[in-house]
mmCIF file of C-alpha atoms in Angstrom:
data_model
loop_
_atom_site.group_PDB
_atom_site.id
_atom_site.type_symbol
_atom_site.label_atom_id
_atom_site.label_comp_id
_atom_site.label_asym_id
_atom_site.label_seq_id
_atom_site.Cartn_x
_atom_site.Cartn_y
_atom_site.Cartn_z
ATOM 1 C CA GLY A 1 -11.501 -12.617 -38.553
ATOM 2 C CA ASP A 2 -10.665 -13.390 -42.138
ATOM 3 C CA SER A 3 -10.658 -17.019 -43.216
ATOM 4 C CA VAL A 4 -10.566 -19.254 -46.270
ATOM 5 C CA THR A 5 -12.328 -22.594 -46.584
ATOM 6 C CA GLN A 6 -11.427 -25.338 -49.016
ATOM 7 C CA LYS A 7 -13.913 -28.133 -48.502
ATOM 8 C CA GLU A 8 -12.101 -30.874 -50.352
ATOM 9 C CA GLY A 9 -8.865 -32.132 -48.921
ATOM 10 C CA LEU A 10 -8.266 -34.781 -51.550
ATOM 11 C CA VAL A 11 -9.563 -34.913 -55.104
ATOM 12 C CA THR A 12 -8.788 -37.744 -57.513
ATOM 13 C CA LEU A 13 -9.758 -37.353 -61.151
ATOM 14 C CA THR A 14 -9.327 -39.271 -64.356
ATOM 15 C CA GLU A 15 -7.339 -37.485 -67.040
ATOM 16 C CA GLY A 16 -9.554 -35.491 -69.367
ATOM 17 C CA LEU A 17 -12.327 -34.841 -66.874
ATOM 18 C CA PRO A 18 -13.109 -31.307 -65.696
ATOM 19 C CA VAL A 19 -11.556 -29.918 -62.541
ATOM 20 C CA MET A 20 -13.361 -27.844 -59.958
ATOM 21 C CA LEU A 21 -11.778 -27.017 -56.619
ATOM 22 C CA ASN A 22 -13.913 -25.082 -54.191
ATOM 23 C CA CYS A 23 -12.901 -21.996 -52.265
ATOM 24 C CA THR A 24 -15.031 -19.767 -50.072
ATOM 25 C CA TYR A 25 -13.855 -16.984 -47.845
ATOM 26 C CA GLN A 26 -14.801 -14.524 -45.155
ATOM 27 C CA THR A 27 -13.501 -10.987 -44.924
ATOM 28 C CA ILE A 28 -14.693 -7.609 -43.757
ATOM 29 C CA TYR A 29 -12.771 -5.847 -46.511
ATOM 30 C CA SER A 30 -14.613 -5.100 -49.710
ATOM 31 C CA ASN A 31 -11.452 -4.927 -51.833
ATOM 32 C CA ALA A 32 -9.656 -8.047 -50.716
ATOM 33 C CA PHE A 33 -7.615 -10.061 -53.218
ATOM 34 C CA LEU A 34 -8.141 -13.765 -53.797
ATOM 35 C CA PHE A 35 -5.376 -16.040 -55.009
ATOM 36 C CA TRP A 36 -4.813 -19.627 -56.080
ATOM 37 C CA TYR A 37 -1.357 -21.015 -55.431
ATOM 38 C CA VAL A 38 -0.129 -24.346 -56.759
ATOM 39 C CA HIS A 39 2.485 -26.415 -54.946
ATOM 40 C CA TYR A 40 4.160 -29.183 -56.918
ATOM 41 C CA LEU A 41 6.181 -31.765 -55.019
ATOM 42 C CA ASN A 42 9.733 -30.597 -54.270
ATOM 43 C CA GLU A 43 9.081 -27.132 -55.672
ATOM 44 C CA SER A 44 8.105 -23.763 -54.224
ATOM 45 C CA PRO A 45 4.426 -22.868 -54.086
ATOM 46 C CA ARG A 46 3.730 -20.403 -56.886
ATOM 47 C CA LEU A 47 0.921 -18.139 -57.939
ATOM 48 C CA LEU A 48 -1.589 -19.567 -60.381
ATOM 49 C CA LEU A 49 -4.344 -16.925 -60.436
ATOM 50 C CA LYS A 50 -5.379 -13.790 -58.615
ATOM 51 C CA SER A 51 -8.362 -11.468 -58.683
ATOM 52 C CA SER A 52 -10.066 -8.659 -56.854
ATOM 53 C CA THR A 53 -12.698 -7.833 -59.462
ATOM 54 C CA ASP A 54 -16.205 -9.069 -58.872
ATOM 55 C CA ASN A 55 -17.673 -11.343 -61.553
ATOM 56 C CA LYS A 56 -14.628 -11.160 -63.797
ATOM 57 C CA ARG A 57 -13.085 -14.408 -65.049
ATOM 58 C CA THR A 58 -9.325 -14.679 -64.733
ATOM 59 C CA GLU A 59 -7.337 -17.344 -66.594
ATOM 60 C CA HIS A 60 -3.851 -18.773 -66.588
ATOM 61 C CA GLN A 61 -2.291 -21.984 -67.871
ATOM 62 C CA GLY A 62 -5.657 -23.487 -68.717
ATOM 63 C CA PHE A 63 -7.131 -22.803 -65.280
ATOM 64 C CA HIS A 64 -9.752 -20.166 -64.604
ATOM 65 C CA ALA A 65 -11.610 -18.705 -61.663
ATOM 66 C CA THR A 66 -14.232 -16.028 -61.152
ATOM 67 C CA LEU A 67 -14.522 -14.030 -57.968
ATOM 68 C CA HIS A 68 -18.131 -13.849 -56.810
ATOM 69 C CA LYS A 69 -18.415 -11.453 -53.916
ATOM 70 C CA SER A 70 -22.109 -12.150 -53.466
ATOM 71 C CA SER A 71 -21.339 -15.739 -52.525
ATOM 72 C CA SER A 72 -17.764 -15.124 -51.261
ATOM 73 C CA SER A 73 -16.410 -17.749 -53.616
ATOM 74 C CA PHE A 74 -13.406 -18.167 -55.877
ATOM 75 C CA HIS A 75 -13.579 -21.693 -57.285
ATOM 76 C CA LEU A 76 -10.768 -22.981 -59.481
ATOM 77 C CA GLN A 77 -11.743 -24.731 -62.701
ATOM 78 C CA LYS A 78 -10.184 -26.387 -65.698
ATOM 79 C CA SER A 79 -12.029 -27.993 -68.569
ATOM 80 C CA SER A 80 -9.798 -31.037 -68.911
ATOM 81 C CA ALA A 81 -7.433 -32.406 -66.257
ATOM 82 C CA GLN A 82 -3.909 -33.417 -67.201
ATOM 83 C CA LEU A 83 -1.562 -35.746 -65.352
ATOM 84 C CA SER A 84 0.788 -32.798 -64.792
ATOM 85 C CA ASP A 85 -1.925 -30.970 -62.842
ATOM 86 C CA SER A 86 -1.379 -33.282 -59.877
ATOM 87 C CA ALA A 87 -0.344 -30.967 -57.048
ATOM 88 C CA LEU A 88 -1.492 -29.247 -53.878
ATOM 89 C CA TYR A 89 -3.681 -26.191 -54.526
ATOM 90 C CA TYR A 90 -4.123 -23.410 -51.995
ATOM 91 C CA CYS A 91 -6.743 -20.721 -52.049
ATOM 92 C CA ALA A 92 -5.622 -17.555 -50.274
ATOM 93 C CA LEU A 93 -6.991 -14.157 -49.329
ATOM 94 C CA SER A 94 -5.113 -10.939 -48.731
ATOM 95 C CA ASP A 95 -6.495 -7.886 -47.027
ATOM 96 C CA ARG A 96 -5.556 -4.763 -45.085
ATOM 97 C CA PRO A 97 -5.289 -2.187 -47.808
ATOM 98 C CA ASN A 98 -3.254 0.970 -47.414
ATOM 99 C CA THR A 99 -1.035 -0.342 -44.657
ATOM 100 C CA GLY A 100 1.932 -0.992 -46.911
ATOM 101 C CA TYR A 101 1.974 -4.672 -46.129
ATOM 102 C CA GLN A 102 -0.461 -7.491 -46.675
ATOM 103 C CA ASN A 103 -1.793 -10.280 -44.551
ATOM 104 C CA PHE A 104 -2.402 -13.530 -46.359
ATOM 105 C CA TYR A 105 -4.848 -16.162 -45.156
ATOM 106 C CA PHE A 106 -4.703 -19.653 -46.578
ATOM 107 C CA GLY A 107 -7.108 -22.529 -46.872
ATOM 108 C CA LYS A 108 -5.986 -26.017 -45.885
ATOM 109 C CA GLY A 109 -5.257 -26.884 -49.469
ATOM 110 C CA THR A 110 -6.709 -29.417 -51.875
ATOM 111 C CA SER A 111 -4.493 -32.227 -53.060
ATOM 112 C CA LEU A 112 -5.379 -33.004 -56.663
ATOM 113 C CA THR A 113 -4.322 -36.324 -58.134
ATOM 114 C CA VAL A 114 -4.966 -36.972 -61.813
ATOM 115 C CA ILE A 115 -4.859 -40.595 -62.920
ATOM 116 C CA PRO A 116 -4.654 -42.055 -66.434
ATOM 117 C CA ASP B 1 15.514 -13.539 -60.525
ATOM 118 C CA THR B 2 12.352 -14.221 -58.591
ATOM 119 C CA THR B 3 13.642 -16.901 -56.281
ATOM 120 C CA VAL B 4 13.464 -17.155 -52.547
ATOM 121 C CA LYS B 5 16.061 -19.458 -51.064
ATOM 122 C CA GLN B 6 15.814 -21.364 -47.821
ATOM 123 C CA ASN B 7 18.450 -23.229 -45.844
ATOM 124 C CA PRO B 8 18.591 -25.903 -44.757
ATOM 125 C CA ARG B 9 16.046 -27.815 -46.811
ATOM 126 C CA TYR B 10 15.947 -30.537 -44.162
ATOM 127 C CA LYS B 11 16.744 -30.228 -40.486
ATOM 128 C CA LEU B 12 16.779 -32.886 -37.801
ATOM 129 C CA ALA B 13 16.803 -31.566 -34.245
ATOM 130 C CA ARG B 14 16.640 -33.013 -30.759
ATOM 131 C CA VAL B 15 14.007 -31.929 -28.293
ATOM 132 C CA GLY B 16 15.239 -28.964 -26.314
ATOM 133 C CA LYS B 17 17.849 -27.915 -28.859
ATOM 134 C CA PRO B 18 17.801 -24.656 -30.810
ATOM 135 C CA VAL B 19 16.977 -24.431 -34.503
ATOM 136 C CA ASN B 20 17.855 -21.642 -36.913
ATOM 137 C CA LEU B 21 16.320 -21.484 -40.378
ATOM 138 C CA ILE B 22 17.498 -19.025 -42.992
ATOM 139 C CA CYS B 23 15.741 -17.304 -45.874
ATOM 140 C CA SER B 24 17.025 -14.917 -48.522
ATOM 141 C CA GLN B 25 15.571 -13.042 -51.492
ATOM 142 C CA THR B 26 17.152 -10.702 -53.998
ATOM 143 C CA MET B 27 14.000 -8.997 -55.266
ATOM 144 C CA ASN B 28 14.258 -6.075 -52.846
ATOM 145 C CA HIS B 29 10.903 -6.997 -51.349
ATOM 146 C CA ASP B 30 10.078 -5.068 -48.232
ATOM 147 C CA THR B 31 8.011 -7.792 -46.577
ATOM 148 C CA MET B 32 9.197 -11.259 -45.610
ATOM 149 C CA TYR B 33 7.011 -13.905 -43.985
ATOM 150 C CA TRP B 34 7.437 -17.191 -42.181
ATOM 151 C CA TYR B 35 4.700 -19.804 -42.325
ATOM 152 C CA GLN B 36 4.432 -23.157 -40.587
ATOM 153 C CA LYS B 37 2.794 -25.934 -42.593
ATOM 154 C CA LYS B 38 1.650 -29.218 -41.085
ATOM 155 C CA PRO B 39 -0.129 -31.994 -42.991
ATOM 156 C CA ASN B 40 -3.843 -31.344 -43.559
ATOM 157 C CA GLN B 41 -3.588 -27.880 -42.083
ATOM 158 C CA ALA B 42 -3.494 -24.452 -43.650
ATOM 159 C CA PRO B 43 -0.143 -22.682 -43.717
ATOM 160 C CA LYS B 44 -0.023 -20.777 -40.452
ATOM 161 C CA LEU B 45 1.543 -17.345 -40.356
ATOM 162 C CA LEU B 46 4.148 -17.169 -37.589
ATOM 163 C CA LEU B 47 5.586 -13.728 -38.128
ATOM 164 C CA PHE B 48 6.576 -11.246 -40.781
ATOM 165 C CA TYR B 49 8.908 -8.322 -41.263
ATOM 166 C CA TYR B 50 7.665 -5.212 -42.957
ATOM 167 C CA ASP B 51 10.913 -3.415 -43.651
ATOM 168 C CA LYS B 52 12.626 -3.484 -40.253
ATOM 169 C CA ILE B 53 9.466 -3.931 -38.199
ATOM 170 C CA LEU B 54 8.769 -7.395 -36.859
ATOM 171 C CA ASN B 55 5.160 -8.482 -36.462
ATOM 172 C CA ARG B 56 4.512 -11.715 -34.585
ATOM 173 C CA GLU B 57 1.234 -13.549 -34.296
ATOM 174 C CA ALA B 58 -0.163 -13.537 -30.767
ATOM 175 C CA ASP B 59 -0.419 -17.295 -30.360
ATOM 176 C CA THR B 60 3.158 -17.973 -31.449
ATOM 177 C CA PHE B 61 4.724 -14.885 -29.952
ATOM 178 C CA GLU B 62 6.880 -16.677 -27.428
ATOM 179 C CA LYS B 63 7.792 -19.680 -29.536
ATOM 180 C CA PHE B 64 9.561 -18.088 -32.480
ATOM 181 C CA GLN B 65 12.129 -15.355 -32.866
ATOM 182 C CA SER B 66 13.375 -13.720 -36.006
ATOM 183 C CA SER B 67 15.946 -11.266 -37.268
ATOM 184 C CA ARG B 68 16.354 -9.294 -40.462
ATOM 185 C CA PRO B 69 19.822 -7.741 -40.567
ATOM 186 C CA ASN B 70 19.278 -6.496 -44.116
ATOM 187 C CA ASN B 71 16.529 -6.348 -46.720
ATOM 188 C CA SER B 72 17.495 -9.657 -48.324
ATOM 189 C CA PHE B 73 17.834 -11.909 -45.330
ATOM 190 C CA CYS B 74 15.453 -13.194 -42.669
ATOM 191 C CA SER B 75 15.908 -15.955 -40.122
ATOM 192 C CA LEU B 76 13.526 -17.989 -37.974
ATOM 193 C CA TYR B 77 14.832 -19.080 -34.610
ATOM 194 C CA ILE B 78 13.454 -21.671 -32.207
ATOM 195 C CA GLY B 79 15.178 -21.500 -28.847
ATOM 196 C CA SER B 80 14.149 -24.921 -27.599
ATOM 197 C CA ALA B 81 12.526 -27.275 -30.073
ATOM 198 C CA GLY B 82 9.608 -29.430 -29.011
ATOM 199 C CA LEU B 83 7.993 -32.315 -30.871
ATOM 200 C CA GLU B 84 5.152 -30.008 -31.910
ATOM 201 C CA TYR B 85 7.584 -27.925 -33.955
ATOM 202 C CA SER B 86 7.988 -30.698 -36.520
ATOM 203 C CA ALA B 87 6.630 -29.159 -39.709
ATOM 204 C CA MET B 88 7.501 -27.595 -43.032
ATOM 205 C CA TYR B 89 8.540 -23.960 -42.648
ATOM 206 C CA LEU B 90 7.869 -21.783 -45.653
ATOM 207 C CA CYS B 91 9.497 -18.424 -46.163
ATOM 208 C CA ALA B 92 7.875 -15.962 -48.533
ATOM 209 C CA SER B 93 8.391 -12.400 -49.638
ATOM 210 C CA SER B 94 6.114 -9.777 -51.095
ATOM 211 C CA PRO B 95 6.724 -6.388 -52.692
ATOM 212 C CA GLY B 96 4.193 -5.013 -50.253
ATOM 213 C CA GLN B 97 1.977 -3.104 -52.643
ATOM 214 C CA ALA B 98 -1.212 -3.026 -50.695
ATOM 215 C CA ASN B 99 -3.534 -5.807 -51.755
ATOM 216 C CA THR B 100 -1.999 -6.367 -55.170
ATOM 217 C CA GLY B 101 1.270 -8.109 -54.530
ATOM 218 C CA GLN B 102 1.655 -11.843 -54.572
ATOM 219 C CA LEU B 103 3.752 -14.019 -52.333
ATOM 220 C CA TYR B 104 6.977 -15.533 -53.617
ATOM 221 C CA PHE B 105 7.800 -18.707 -51.739
ATOM 222 C CA GLY B 106 10.944 -20.622 -51.014
ATOM 223 C CA GLU B 107 11.037 -24.397 -51.315
ATOM 224 C CA GLY B 108 10.625 -24.807 -47.582
ATOM 225 C CA SER B 109 12.650 -26.165 -44.699
ATOM 226 C CA LYS B 110 11.380 -29.442 -43.328
ATOM 227 C CA LEU B 111 12.058 -29.674 -39.602
ATOM 228 C CA THR B 112 11.838 -32.986 -37.782
ATOM 229 C CA VAL B 113 12.191 -32.888 -34.015
ATOM 230 C CA LEU B 114 13.063 -36.147 -32.245
#
């Protein structure tokens, strides 16, 4: 079945250093969508990025990710971490086209802590 | 308004007692989901409604019930809570466009079973 793997459970970074959170996935569907959701403490998880296009970089709020279907990866990156980036980050996959509804599969999440 | 609201935000329940969690959205989304989130685990899909059709995951089929009396409202019902039900329960909705829609989450309902 479909699955999403986020290797790092906890990442601690010093402010100003680059961020890279790993995400790999498995799916039988060639046109699946990949998402990054961010969950700040005491808030709702919200969408950060999404993509279904191979080898195309997508950006939002300083973060970027490129879907690589050849390696089934969708790593989240940012050039310079900020204290406000501290949050829980989920990588997710949706599949089942043309059924009218979507199934979403989540990774375990990576908790990012940025320190001064 | 793109908010999904959940009530209660915090729930304390005794083992063996029922629990009812409520979710609402005003975006006219046709799909509403319930996820269970435990520490260091991926959010686990429990069930979802696509319009009026309830889909429940096989491994949680008997543990959770749900109702959707109208498009905006969806509940999650536990008939007899056990300690293993302690978790954060996240409700989400989606406009249901195949493979393009995103999930809109509520803030969650944290259930503690004692």
